[in-house]
Every structure is written in C-alpha cells, then in structure tokens.
XYZ file of C-alpha atoms in Angstrom:
332
model
C 0.000 0.000 0.000
C 1.433 3.375 -1.031
C 1.641 5.884 1.808
C 0.188 9.312 1.136
C -0.324 12.661 2.838
C 0.853 13.134 6.399
C 1.495 9.412 6.753
C 4.106 9.641 4.001
C 5.714 12.751 5.506
C 6.068 10.916 8.800
C 7.916 7.975 7.214
C 11.630 8.807 7.475
C 12.531 6.196 4.866
C 10.129 7.539 2.210
C 9.840 11.220 3.067
C 11.571 13.635 0.678
C 10.249 16.793 2.295
C 10.435 19.843 0.048
C 12.079 17.741 -2.697
C 8.741 16.165 -3.699
C 7.936 17.356 -7.225
C 4.553 18.868 -8.097
C 3.625 15.669 -9.914
C 4.478 13.640 -6.807
C 2.603 16.040 -4.568
C -0.535 15.595 -6.641
C -0.359 11.802 -6.839
C 0.593 11.401 -3.181
C -1.972 13.838 -1.741
C 0.664 16.296 -0.567
C -0.871 19.478 -2.037
C -0.842 22.168 0.635
C 1.183 20.063 3.090
C 4.540 21.500 2.001
C 5.857 25.000 1.175
C 5.437 25.852 -2.540
C 9.071 25.722 -3.603
C 10.368 22.385 -4.899
C 13.967 21.920 -3.768
C 16.776 19.629 -4.828
C 18.467 17.301 -2.372
C 21.563 19.488 -2.691
C 19.723 22.636 -1.613
C 18.155 20.762 1.311
C 21.612 19.562 2.292
C 23.005 23.109 2.194
C 20.226 24.335 4.497
C 20.800 21.570 7.079
C 24.569 22.058 7.012
C 24.042 25.778 7.580
C 21.832 24.983 10.568
C 24.543 22.729 12.007
C 27.211 25.405 11.572
C 24.994 27.833 13.449
C 24.937 25.666 16.579
C 27.311 26.654 19.374
C 28.035 23.245 20.920
C 28.744 19.734 19.585
C 25.704 18.247 21.329
C 23.428 20.886 19.742
C 24.868 19.939 16.364
C 24.092 16.282 17.076
C 20.532 17.118 18.091
C 20.106 19.056 14.850
C 21.288 16.043 12.859
C 19.115 13.555 14.719
C 16.024 15.658 14.011
C 16.801 15.284 10.324
C 17.456 11.552 10.839
C 14.013 11.144 12.386
C 12.202 12.862 9.520
C 14.184 12.294 6.309
C 16.720 9.457 6.210
C 17.907 10.279 2.671
C 18.693 13.881 3.604
C 20.446 12.853 6.820
C 22.841 10.525 5.011
C 23.420 13.066 2.242
C 24.581 15.629 4.813
C 26.582 13.063 6.804
C 28.390 11.684 3.762
C 29.096 15.120 2.293
C 30.816 16.187 5.537
C 31.787 12.843 7.027
C 35.191 13.831 8.450
C 33.694 16.835 10.221
C 30.514 15.133 11.423
C 31.808 11.700 12.456
C 32.799 12.931 15.959
C 29.373 14.580 16.236
C 27.375 11.555 15.145
C 29.493 9.036 17.046
C 32.423 9.250 19.443
C 32.995 11.446 21.460
C 29.743 13.460 21.342
C 27.546 10.381 21.488
C 28.599 9.935 25.128
C 26.900 13.206 26.071
C 23.828 12.162 24.095
C 23.652 8.866 25.995
C 23.993 10.541 29.373
C 21.104 12.902 28.604
C 18.896 10.435 26.715
C 16.075 10.160 29.264
C 15.949 13.823 30.276
C 16.048 15.010 26.655
C 14.023 12.179 25.114
C 13.292 13.045 21.483
C 11.771 9.811 20.246
C 12.759 6.195 19.583
C 14.926 6.784 16.453
C 13.460 3.590 14.955
C 15.121 1.515 17.676
C 13.608 -1.431 19.545
C 13.565 -1.405 23.345
C 13.402 -4.852 24.956
C 12.862 -5.332 28.681
C 13.882 -8.330 30.759
C 10.652 -7.765 32.693
C 8.523 -8.287 29.572
C 10.201 -11.117 27.732
C 6.911 -12.335 26.316
C 6.846 -9.210 24.113
C 10.233 -9.714 22.421
C 8.986 -11.163 19.138
C 6.158 -8.646 18.840
C 8.524 -5.762 19.591
C 10.974 -6.864 16.895
C 8.159 -7.167 14.357
C 6.929 -3.697 15.278
C 10.436 -2.300 14.901
C 10.979 -3.909 11.510
C 7.588 -2.640 10.295
C 7.639 -5.014 7.343
C 11.238 -4.246 6.353
C 13.687 -7.052 5.541
C 16.166 -6.693 8.391
C 19.654 -8.021 7.608
C 21.786 -6.407 10.307
C 21.039 -5.746 13.972
C 23.328 -3.864 16.326
C 22.265 -4.774 19.853
C 23.593 -3.509 23.173
C 22.823 -4.017 26.831
C 24.939 -0.899 27.528
C 26.750 -2.416 30.504
C 30.178 -1.142 29.506
C 29.971 1.717 27.031
C 33.560 2.655 26.340
C 34.642 5.513 28.571
C 31.339 6.038 30.422
C 30.301 2.585 31.696
C 26.792 1.351 32.485
C 23.934 3.469 31.088
C 21.053 1.010 30.766
C 18.348 1.932 28.284
C 20.075 5.287 27.640
C 22.728 3.272 25.808
C 20.406 2.660 22.853
C 22.121 5.628 21.200
C 25.302 3.560 20.829
C 23.449 1.044 18.646
C 21.738 3.800 16.647
C 25.025 5.661 16.171
C 26.970 2.580 15.109
C 24.429 1.874 12.366
C 24.567 5.500 11.212
C 28.304 5.042 10.705
C 27.814 1.710 8.892
C 25.508 3.345 6.356
C 27.524 6.532 5.858
C 30.915 4.811 5.641
C 30.076 1.375 4.215
C 26.934 2.027 2.190
C 24.663 -0.376 4.065
C 21.016 0.238 3.197
C 19.493 1.900 6.297
C 16.154 0.229 5.582
C 17.741 -3.170 6.304
C 19.155 -2.419 9.762
C 17.683 -2.311 13.249
C 19.173 -0.949 16.495
C 18.130 -2.842 19.641
C 18.734 -2.280 23.352
C 18.363 -5.090 25.890
C 17.315 -3.529 29.192
C 18.392 -5.986 31.866
C 18.480 -3.231 34.491
C 21.352 -0.977 35.515
C 23.816 -0.748 38.366
C 24.268 3.011 38.001
C 22.759 4.473 41.166
C 22.179 7.902 39.625
C 19.873 6.326 37.023
C 18.000 4.220 39.554
C 17.377 7.351 41.636
C 16.340 9.478 38.656
C 12.533 9.683 38.243
C 13.032 10.684 34.593
C 15.135 7.624 33.716
C 13.223 5.691 31.041
C 14.708 2.257 31.677
C 13.998 -0.447 34.254
C 14.498 0.855 37.795
C 16.231 -2.198 39.220
C 19.701 -3.698 39.411
C 21.094 -5.611 36.471
C 20.025 -9.211 36.149
C 22.878 -11.697 36.211
C 23.514 -15.370 35.562
C 20.751 -17.560 34.206
C 17.972 -14.904 34.100
C 20.235 -12.614 32.085
C 21.326 -15.333 29.651
C 17.718 -16.464 29.210
C 16.860 -12.883 28.207
C 19.697 -12.710 25.667
C 18.800 -16.126 24.261
C 15.127 -15.216 23.897
C 16.173 -12.173 21.883
C 18.658 -14.070 19.685
C 16.242 -16.888 18.910
C 13.403 -14.491 18.088
C 15.609 -12.279 15.898
C 17.109 -15.171 13.962
C 13.666 -16.708 13.451
C 12.073 -13.477 12.237
C 14.943 -12.361 10.001
C 16.557 -15.295 8.145
C 20.214 -14.764 7.270
C 20.559 -12.004 9.865
C 23.935 -10.678 11.010
C 24.044 -9.880 14.736
C 26.504 -7.297 16.066
C 26.822 -7.254 19.873
C 28.012 -3.828 21.064
C 29.298 -2.628 24.466
C 28.350 -5.653 26.544
C 30.269 -6.286 29.754
C 33.410 -8.200 28.860
C 32.544 -11.342 30.824
C 29.093 -11.540 29.228
C 30.479 -10.656 25.800
C 32.832 -13.640 25.844
C 30.085 -16.030 26.936
C 27.650 -14.756 24.307
C 30.200 -15.009 21.507
C 31.135 -18.564 22.474
C 27.461 -19.571 22.695
C 26.414 -18.332 19.251
C 29.493 -18.137 17.044
C 28.942 -21.581 15.497
C 25.175 -21.184 15.123
C 24.685 -17.763 13.550
C 26.647 -15.037 11.748
C 27.647 -12.885 14.730
C 30.245 -10.251 15.566
C 31.111 -9.046 19.053
C 32.884 -5.698 19.073
C 33.930 -6.155 22.710
C 35.926 -9.281 21.810
C 36.693 -9.421 18.104
C 37.032 -5.685 17.518
C 38.519 -4.205 20.669
C 40.503 -7.361 21.338
C 42.246 -7.260 17.976
C 42.929 -3.552 18.095
C 44.354 -3.677 21.620
C 46.847 -6.350 20.598
C 47.982 -4.633 17.427
C 51.455 -5.380 16.169
C 53.177 -8.613 15.239
C 50.478 -11.281 15.719
C 53.033 -14.044 16.290
C 54.416 -12.193 19.280
C 50.974 -12.070 20.918
C 49.654 -15.571 20.236
C 49.703 -16.653 23.896
C 48.143 -13.397 25.089
C 45.390 -13.726 22.493
C 44.548 -17.235 23.620
C 44.415 -16.257 27.280
C 42.641 -12.918 26.898
C 40.053 -13.754 24.308
C 39.648 -17.507 24.307
C 39.505 -19.898 21.362
C 37.023 -17.836 19.336
C 39.323 -14.873 18.824
C 42.337 -17.170 18.377
C 40.558 -18.964 15.536
C 39.653 -15.575 14.057
C 43.282 -14.445 14.121
C 44.555 -17.712 12.641
C 42.095 -17.305 9.772
C 43.300 -13.751 9.250
C 46.927 -14.842 9.243
C 46.252 -17.457 6.575
C 44.226 -15.043 4.470
C 40.964 -16.976 4.759
C 39.048 -14.530 6.898
C 35.310 -14.132 6.475
C 34.270 -10.923 4.680
C 30.583 -10.282 4.195
C 29.549 -8.397 1.080
C 28.114 -5.162 2.383
C 26.006 -3.495 -0.270
C 23.864 -0.392 0.071
C 21.448 1.598 -2.062
C 21.884 1.789 -5.795
C 23.549 -1.586 -6.306
C 26.980 -0.474 -5.117
C 29.827 -2.923 -5.304
C 30.625 -4.848 -2.125
C 32.896 -2.909 0.192
C 36.558 -3.924 0.084
C 38.396 -3.449 3.345
C 42.163 -3.042 3.569
C 42.471 -4.070 7.206
C 43.003 -7.800 7.861
C 40.254 -8.168 10.454
C 36.756 -8.987 9.162
C 33.796 -6.801 9.984
C 31.619 -9.777 10.857
C 32.532 -13.292 11.873
C 31.094 -16.603 12.898
C 28.257 -18.884 11.929
C 27.066 -19.801 8.464
C 27.358 -17.115 5.781
C 24.327 -14.900 5.373
C 23.051 -13.119 2.273
C 24.672 -10.015 0.860
C 23.593 -6.883 2.679
C-alpha cells in the first residue's frame, strides 16, 4: 500500500520533504502540506549544514542532525556523507557519550530503535516485528549498555550507541538503512544515579545476572534469527565477561560479531600477531584465536556489504573482518 499525505511525511525512509515534485505532490496527496518551492536534495543539504554550523556546541549539532534523521533518512545521510570527516565525531564518538547521558531527560523519540525489557520477555517477538515494520532486516546492532567505552553502564540510555553505530555503517560502508535495526536489551542498571532518577526511562532495578540474564539474551537471539533469516548480529558494548560467553554460545550457530571481543581485542593487541599468540589465547579464548589464525592465513570471512543503488561490495584493507562466525548470510 502506497503511503500518502501526512502518513508519508512521517515515514523517514520515504519522506523527501520539500524535494517532492509537483507531480508527486498531486499523486501522493501532498498538495498544501509543504511550502510551494520544490527543492533539490543538494539545496536541502546546504540548508541543514548551515543549521549545524549555526549551533554553538557539539551536542546541539548532534541534536540538529538527529532531528533530520528522524524525519528524512535520505537527507540525513546526504549531509553526513558530504561532511563525514567533520561530522563523524558529532554523530558518534565522542559526542555520542553526552547524548547517551542525557537520553532520558532530553528524550526526542525512539529513532526507529527497539527497546526490549527483561521484565517483559513475552513481548520480544512482537517488539521486533513492530520495529521492523515489514522491512527485511539483515543487520542488527544490539547492546545491553553495561560497559559503554569511557562512560560505563547506562542502561536503556545506551540505545544511542546502537543507533550511532548503524549511522556510521551506512555513511561509511553504504549499508542500506532500511535493512538495519538498532536494539537495546534492558536488563536493568547498576548506576545508582539512574535508579534514583525519576526521569530515567529504563527499568528501575539492578542488572540481572547469571541464568535470568542469559535467558533474556537467548530469547532475543532466537526471536531475531527466526524473524529475520540470514541475519547478522553485532553485539556492542556488553560487559566483557558476558560478551565472551555470548560469543562462544552463538558463534557456530549464527553469523555474529562481538565488538567487545573481536574488535577491541584485535585492536588492543595490534602489532606482530606471532608475538601475541599466547596473550590472544588467554585474553580472548579460542574464538578470537581462531579468528586471528584465519586472518593470518588469508581466509578470513568478509561479508559483502552493499547499500542503495547496487553499489559494489565494500573492500576493506584491514586484515580483520567486519563480521565473523556462523554460516554465511546473504549479501547486505
């Protein structure tokens, strides 16, 4: 069913804003819902970039960008890609930390993310369906936000780290934003300031541990893999002990990548890999050791990441793969 009128303007994936032509405005029941001038994407981009330059602080610039993200995904990525070196620190690290810390107090909307609660596990499948909204999801970045680099445990506020990571994937690697889904697993938080904050939007209880926590993660993984065949799962900013357990549990079942183990682990042991073989085994377990051995022999797993417009698969110069583990999924 073709969306029309206000419903179309509220769909960030389909909305073109003032770039709708007069023919489109007539066929899509947009007459009178937009200012008269028909703009190009380039002129829209210039306006947004001017608005960003007029902001006095990095966090205000990020808020300006996220408003565009929420209303017009094409325009957001046009601006981001045109000025990627300048805007990367605004969209992601380090400004994203300030965004995470103020997420509940400054709540601006869900940003097409899915919020899953350990207290409502019976809703996981329904929530994922609602988040996908009929889209074919091929990549999920999921976090429980226990150890966000540099700022620690931020519970549901940490959803921004999953949203931001996917923004970077699309802008830098060309992944179709309509095929991705950010997810936060709210298992509670151990940050006392959040638990005492009446405006905090997450669960107001301590983090679940052990079997209840793993049952929550497993319920999510099983539901996601069932709903979205061939899915890649990227686990982001989990506590290191949980990250290792999760990677070991799923790496032979599904295509998964854990940034806390396979990404950070590799980067932190940069240098001559032969010199660090023992440290790699001890620090990261057999999963990362197998990953490194595959890299060393040149047989590492590289998914074909393909975005809008039939772009060629991305070719990466670095030896480490972006995604690893499990049977190969379809091209993204």
